[in-house]
Amino acid sequence: MTTVSFGAERAAELLGHPGLVPPPVAPGPPGGLDWLRAGVARFATGGAHARRRAQVADLLDAMDLDVLRLRAEILTCIVLDEGPLDVMTRVARDVPVRVLAESAGLPEPDVAAVRTIAAAYLAGEATAETDAAVAALVAAFGGVPDEPTAAGIGLLVQACEATAALIGNALADGASGSACADVAAQLRDDPPVKATIRIAATGIAGTGLRPGDRARIGLDGSHPFGAGPHACPGREQAIAIAIGVCEALLRVQPPNTPIAYEALENLRIPARIDVAPIVAEGNP
Ligand code: HEM
């Protein structure tokens, strides 16, 4: 398959083009990874996309942004109390998923299951492990493998890696002493999602794309959350949670060793960030 790459200056135009659609997904048995991918907004078009997106929007609109931010800060502080840790393993993914799940009515989410699915979600690499993770979340959401259940799981999975990347990069690069400023600077100057993929359903004039070609569409600070009908519906919630986590992370020593990044083409995410809480003078 031919892949054509486009710069971020064409993101709004191309992501709004009706002839460019998300990569196709193959349906699978209810309750597995293929079933999830075939049932969420992310890979859908037309009426199915509009309906599923409305389900996600209903879940997100019911969330209070101040509660998300405060819960993210509190849960991060609780983890930081344990002592030195890797933020990427213990905080950056776990806290956003927990906070969102709580707000979606799932008080004890299986965060490991969400992380397993998130790692395979875009590429669609179904294994026994990913299918078991999806089955565990279907059970947690009430046991019925239907569209609203897929919307709830999809929301947690979509949030997991991108929000972790935003938090990790804000911690790695942030130097302002303000969580709000660090998160805003990341989104403006170095947003975590670097590109997204579409498939040409038809020939697209002015692009060189022929039917079936793959388009890699760059994203930058003008469109950190994408554009067009699939633009991220979790933008405000993601920012609130990232600020809450970063507020708590102001209480750790900033990383002072070089940071390695995961080898992913479309997401800039630190592999690990080791930190130690700042110990106030006089405290043990
Ligand atoms: C609360 C956290 C988040 C939630 C609940 C969330 C949810 C979602 C959902 C459900 C979609 C698919 C929408 C659709 O196809 O109609 C999506 C797309 C997207 N999200 Fe998020 N997201 C979150 C955080 C983030 C963050 C932190 C970023 C990066 C700064 C991000 C970037 C994107 C992008 C670029 C897309 C569009 C992908 C495309 O068009 O191919 N998201 N998000």
Coordinates of C-alpha atoms and ligand atoms in Angstrom, one line a residue:
M1 CA 0.0 0.0 0.0
T2 CA 1.3 3.5 -0.9
T3 CA 1.7 5.9 2.0
V4 CA 1.8 9.6 1.3
S5 CA 2.9 12.0 4.1
F6 CA 1.4 15.4 4.6
G7 CA 2.6 18.3 6.9
A8 CA 0.5 19.7 9.7
E9 CA -0.4 22.7 7.6
R10 CA -2.8 20.5 5.7
A11 CA -4.3 18.8 8.8
A12 CA -7.6 20.8 8.9
E13 CA -8.2 20.3 5.2
L14 CA -7.4 16.6 5.0
L15 CA -8.9 15.5 8.3
G16 CA -12.1 17.3 7.3
H17 CA -12.2 15.6 3.8
P18 CA -15.0 13.1 3.5
G19 CA -13.0 10.9 1.2
L20 CA -10.3 10.3 3.8
V21 CA -11.5 7.7 6.4
P22 CA -10.0 5.9 9.4
P23 CA -8.2 2.6 8.6
P24 CA -10.7 -0.2 8.2
V25 CA -11.3 -2.7 11.0
A26 CA -12.4 -6.3 10.9
P27 CA -15.2 -7.3 13.2
G28 CA -14.5 -10.0 15.8
P29 CA -16.3 -12.1 18.4
P30 CA -18.2 -10.0 21.0
G31 CA -15.9 -9.0 23.9
G32 CA -12.5 -9.1 22.1
L33 CA -10.2 -6.4 20.8
D34 CA -11.5 -6.7 17.2
W35 CA -15.0 -6.3 18.5
L36 CA -13.9 -3.2 20.4
R37 CA -12.2 -1.6 17.4
A38 CA -15.3 -2.4 15.2
G39 CA -17.6 -0.8 17.8
V40 CA -16.0 2.5 18.7
A41 CA -16.2 6.0 17.1
R42 CA -12.4 6.1 16.4
F43 CA -12.6 3.8 13.3
A44 CA -16.2 4.5 12.2
T45 CA -17.7 6.7 9.6
G46 CA -21.0 8.2 8.8
G47 CA -24.1 7.5 11.0
A48 CA -22.3 4.9 13.1
H49 CA -19.6 7.4 13.9
A50 CA -22.0 10.2 14.8
R51 CA -24.0 7.8 17.1
R52 CA -20.9 6.5 18.8
R53 CA -19.4 9.9 19.2
A54 CA -22.6 11.1 20.9
Q55 CA -22.3 8.3 23.4
V56 CA -18.7 9.3 24.2
A57 CA -19.8 13.0 24.4
D58 CA -22.6 12.1 26.9
L59 CA -20.0 10.4 29.2
L60 CA -17.5 13.3 28.9
D61 CA -20.1 16.0 29.3
A62 CA -21.3 14.5 32.6
M63 CA -17.8 15.0 34.0
D64 CA -16.9 18.0 36.2
L65 CA -13.5 19.4 35.0
D66 CA -12.7 20.7 38.5
V67 CA -13.3 17.3 40.0
L68 CA -11.2 15.7 37.4
R69 CA -8.3 18.1 38.1
L70 CA -8.5 17.7 41.9
R71 CA -8.9 13.9 41.8
A72 CA -5.9 13.7 39.5
E73 CA -3.8 15.8 41.9
I74 CA -5.0 13.8 45.0
L75 CA -4.4 10.4 43.4
T76 CA -0.9 11.5 42.2
C77 CA 0.0 12.8 45.7
I78 CA -1.0 9.4 47.2
V79 CA 1.3 7.5 44.8
L80 CA 4.1 10.0 45.3
D81 CA 3.9 9.4 49.1
E82 CA 5.3 6.0 48.5
G83 CA 8.8 7.4 47.6
P84 CA 11.0 7.4 44.5
L85 CA 9.2 6.0 41.4
D86 CA 8.9 6.0 37.6
V87 CA 6.2 8.5 36.7
M88 CA 5.4 6.7 33.4
T89 CA 4.8 3.3 35.1
R90 CA 3.0 4.5 38.2
V91 CA 1.3 7.8 37.5
A92 CA 1.1 9.1 33.9
R93 CA -1.3 6.3 32.6
D94 CA -2.8 5.0 35.8
V95 CA -4.0 8.3 37.3
P96 CA -5.9 9.6 34.2
V97 CA -7.5 6.2 33.6
R98 CA -8.6 5.9 37.3
V99 CA -10.0 9.5 37.4
L100 CA -11.9 9.1 34.2
A101 CA -13.2 5.7 35.2
E102 CA -14.4 7.0 38.5
S103 CA -16.2 9.8 36.7
A104 CA -17.8 7.3 34.3
G105 CA -19.1 5.3 37.3
L106 CA -16.4 2.6 37.5
P107 CA -14.8 3.1 40.9
E108 CA -12.2 0.2 40.7
P109 CA -11.1 0.1 37.1
D110 CA -8.7 -2.6 35.8
V111 CA -6.0 -0.1 34.8
A112 CA -3.7 -2.9 33.6
A113 CA -6.4 -4.1 31.2
V114 CA -6.8 -0.6 29.8
R115 CA -3.0 -0.3 29.3
T116 CA -2.9 -3.7 27.6
I117 CA -5.6 -2.7 25.2
A118 CA -4.2 0.8 24.6
A119 CA -0.9 -0.7 23.5
A120 CA -2.6 -2.7 20.7
Y121 CA -5.6 -0.5 19.9
L122 CA -4.4 1.5 17.0
A123 CA -2.5 -1.3 15.2
G124 CA -5.2 -3.9 16.0
E125 CA -2.9 -6.5 17.2
A126 CA -5.3 -8.9 18.9
T127 CA -3.9 -11.6 21.1
A128 CA -5.3 -13.8 23.9
E129 CA -4.0 -11.2 26.3
T130 CA -5.8 -8.2 24.6
D131 CA -9.0 -10.2 24.3
A132 CA -8.9 -11.1 28.0
A133 CA -8.3 -7.5 28.8
V134 CA -11.3 -6.4 26.7
A135 CA -13.4 -9.1 28.3
A136 CA -12.5 -7.9 31.8
L137 CA -13.6 -4.4 31.0
V138 CA -16.8 -5.5 29.4
A139 CA -17.5 -7.4 32.6
A140 CA -16.6 -4.3 34.7
F141 CA -19.0 -2.1 32.6
G142 CA -21.9 -4.5 33.3
G143 CA -21.2 -7.5 31.1
V144 CA -23.1 -6.6 27.9
P145 CA -20.8 -6.3 24.8
D146 CA -22.8 -3.5 23.1
E147 CA -22.1 -0.1 21.7
P148 CA -22.4 1.9 25.0
T149 CA -20.0 -0.5 26.6
A150 CA -17.5 -0.1 23.7
A151 CA -17.9 3.7 24.1
G152 CA -16.9 3.5 27.8
I153 CA -14.0 1.2 27.2
G154 CA -12.9 3.3 24.2
L155 CA -12.9 6.5 26.2
L156 CA -10.5 5.0 28.8
V157 CA -8.3 3.4 26.1
Q158 CA -8.1 6.6 24.0
A159 CA -7.1 8.6 27.1
C160 CA -4.4 6.3 28.3
E161 CA -1.4 6.8 26.1
A162 CA -2.0 10.3 24.8
T163 CA -2.6 11.8 28.2
A164 CA 0.4 9.9 29.6
A165 CA 2.5 11.4 26.9
L166 CA 1.2 14.9 27.6
I167 CA 2.0 14.5 31.3
G168 CA 5.4 12.9 30.7
N169 CA 6.5 15.5 28.2
A170 CA 5.3 18.4 30.5
L171 CA 7.3 16.9 33.3
A172 CA 10.3 16.3 31.2
D173 CA 10.4 19.7 29.6
G174 CA 8.5 21.9 32.0
A175 CA 10.4 24.5 33.9
S176 CA 7.9 27.3 34.6
G177 CA 6.9 26.1 38.0
S178 CA 3.2 26.3 36.8
A179 CA 1.4 23.1 35.9
C180 CA -1.1 25.1 33.7
A181 CA 1.8 26.9 31.8
D182 CA 3.8 23.7 31.3
V183 CA 0.8 21.8 29.9
A184 CA -0.2 24.7 27.6
A185 CA 3.4 25.0 26.4
Q186 CA 3.5 21.3 25.5
L187 CA 0.3 21.5 23.6
R188 CA 1.5 24.6 21.7
D189 CA 5.1 23.8 21.1
D190 CA 5.5 20.0 21.1
P191 CA 2.1 18.2 21.3
P192 CA 2.4 14.4 22.0
V193 CA 0.4 13.1 19.0
K194 CA 2.6 13.7 16.0
A195 CA 0.4 12.3 13.2
T196 CA -2.7 10.3 12.4
I197 CA -3.6 7.9 9.6
R198 CA -6.4 8.0 7.0
I199 CA -7.2 5.8 4.0
A200 CA -8.3 7.3 0.7
A201 CA -11.8 6.0 0.0
T202 CA -11.6 7.7 -3.4
G203 CA -9.0 9.6 -5.4
I204 CA -8.4 12.9 -3.6
A205 CA -7.7 15.9 -5.9
G206 CA -4.6 17.9 -5.0
T207 CA -3.0 15.2 -2.9
G208 CA -1.8 12.5 -5.3
L209 CA -3.8 10.0 -3.3
R210 CA -5.5 7.2 -5.2
P211 CA -8.2 4.9 -3.8
G212 CA -6.8 2.7 -1.1
D213 CA -3.7 4.8 -0.5
R214 CA -2.7 5.6 3.1
A215 CA -2.2 9.2 4.2
R216 CA 0.0 10.1 7.2
I217 CA -1.3 13.5 8.3
G218 CA 1.0 15.5 10.6
L219 CA -0.3 17.3 13.7
D220 CA 1.3 20.3 15.5
G221 CA 0.5 22.9 18.0
S222 CA -2.3 24.3 15.8
H223 CA -4.1 21.0 16.0
P224 CA -2.8 19.1 19.0
F225 CA -6.1 17.2 19.4
G226 CA -6.7 16.6 15.7
A227 CA -9.3 18.2 13.5
G228 CA -12.5 17.4 11.6
P229 CA -15.2 14.9 12.7
H230 CA -12.8 12.7 14.6
A231 CA -11.1 15.5 16.5
C232 CA -10.5 14.5 20.1
P233 CA -13.7 14.9 22.2
G234 CA -11.7 14.6 25.4
R235 CA -9.7 17.8 25.0
E236 CA -10.9 19.7 28.1
Q237 CA -11.0 16.6 30.3
A238 CA -7.4 15.7 29.2
I239 CA -6.1 19.2 30.0
A240 CA -7.8 19.2 33.4
I241 CA -6.4 15.8 34.3
A242 CA -2.9 16.6 33.0
I243 CA -2.9 19.9 35.0
G244 CA -4.0 18.1 38.2
V245 CA -1.2 15.5 37.8
C246 CA 1.4 18.1 37.0
E247 CA 0.3 20.2 40.0
A248 CA 1.2 17.2 42.2
L249 CA 4.4 16.6 40.3
L250 CA 5.6 20.1 41.3
R251 CA 6.4 18.3 44.6
V252 CA 9.1 16.1 43.0
Q253 CA 12.6 16.8 42.0
P254 CA 12.5 17.5 38.3
P255 CA 14.3 14.7 36.2
N256 CA 18.0 15.5 35.9
T257 CA 19.0 12.6 33.7
P258 CA 18.5 12.3 29.9
I259 CA 15.1 10.9 29.1
A260 CA 14.6 8.1 26.6
Y261 CA 11.5 8.1 24.4
E262 CA 9.5 5.1 23.2
A263 CA 10.2 4.2 19.6
L264 CA 6.8 5.2 18.3
E265 CA 6.3 7.0 15.0
N266 CA 3.2 9.0 15.9
L267 CA 3.4 9.5 19.6
R268 CA 6.2 11.2 21.6
I269 CA 6.1 9.5 25.0
P270 CA 8.9 9.1 27.5
A271 CA 9.9 5.5 28.3
R272 CA 10.4 6.3 32.0
I273 CA 11.0 9.3 34.3
D274 CA 12.4 8.5 37.7
V275 CA 11.6 11.0 40.3
A276 CA 11.9 11.4 44.1
P277 CA 9.6 13.6 46.2
I278 CA 11.1 16.8 47.5
V279 CA 11.7 16.3 51.2
A280 CA 11.0 19.5 53.2
E281 CA 13.8 20.5 55.6
G282 CA 13.3 19.1 59.1
N283 CA 11.1 16.2 57.7
P284 CA 12.7 12.7 57.6
Ligands
HEM1 C1 -9.3 12.6 28.8 C2 -8.4 12.1 27.9 C3 -8.8 11.8 26.5 C4 -10.0 11.2 26.0 C5 -11.2 10.8 26.8 C6 -9.8 11.1 24.6 C7 -10.8 10.6 23.8 C8 -10.7 10.5 22.4 C9 -11.6 9.8 21.5 C10 -12.9 9.0 22.0 C11 -11.2 10.0 20.3 C12 -11.9 9.4 19.0 C13 -12.9 10.4 18.5 C14 -13.5 10.1 17.2 O1 -13.0 9.2 16.4 O2 -14.6 10.6 16.9 C15 -10.0 10.8 20.3 C16 -9.3 11.2 19.2 C17 -8.1 11.9 19.3 N1 -7.5 12.3 20.4 FE1 -8.1 12.1 22.3 N2 -8.6 11.6 24.2 C18 -8.0 12.1 25.3 C19 -6.7 12.7 25.4 C20 -6.0 13.1 24.3 C21 -4.8 13.8 24.4 C22 -4.0 14.2 25.7 C23 -4.4 14.0 23.1 C24 -3.2 14.8 22.6 C25 -2.8 16.0 23.0 C26 -5.4 13.5 22.3 C27 -5.4 13.5 20.9 C28 -6.3 13.0 20.1 C29 -6.3 13.1 18.6 C30 -5.2 13.8 17.8 C31 -7.4 12.4 18.1 C32 -7.8 12.3 16.7 C33 -7.3 11.1 16.0 C34 -7.6 11.0 14.6 O3 -8.3 11.9 14.1 O4 -7.2 10.1 13.9 N3 -6.4 12.9 23.0 N4 -9.7 11.1 21.6

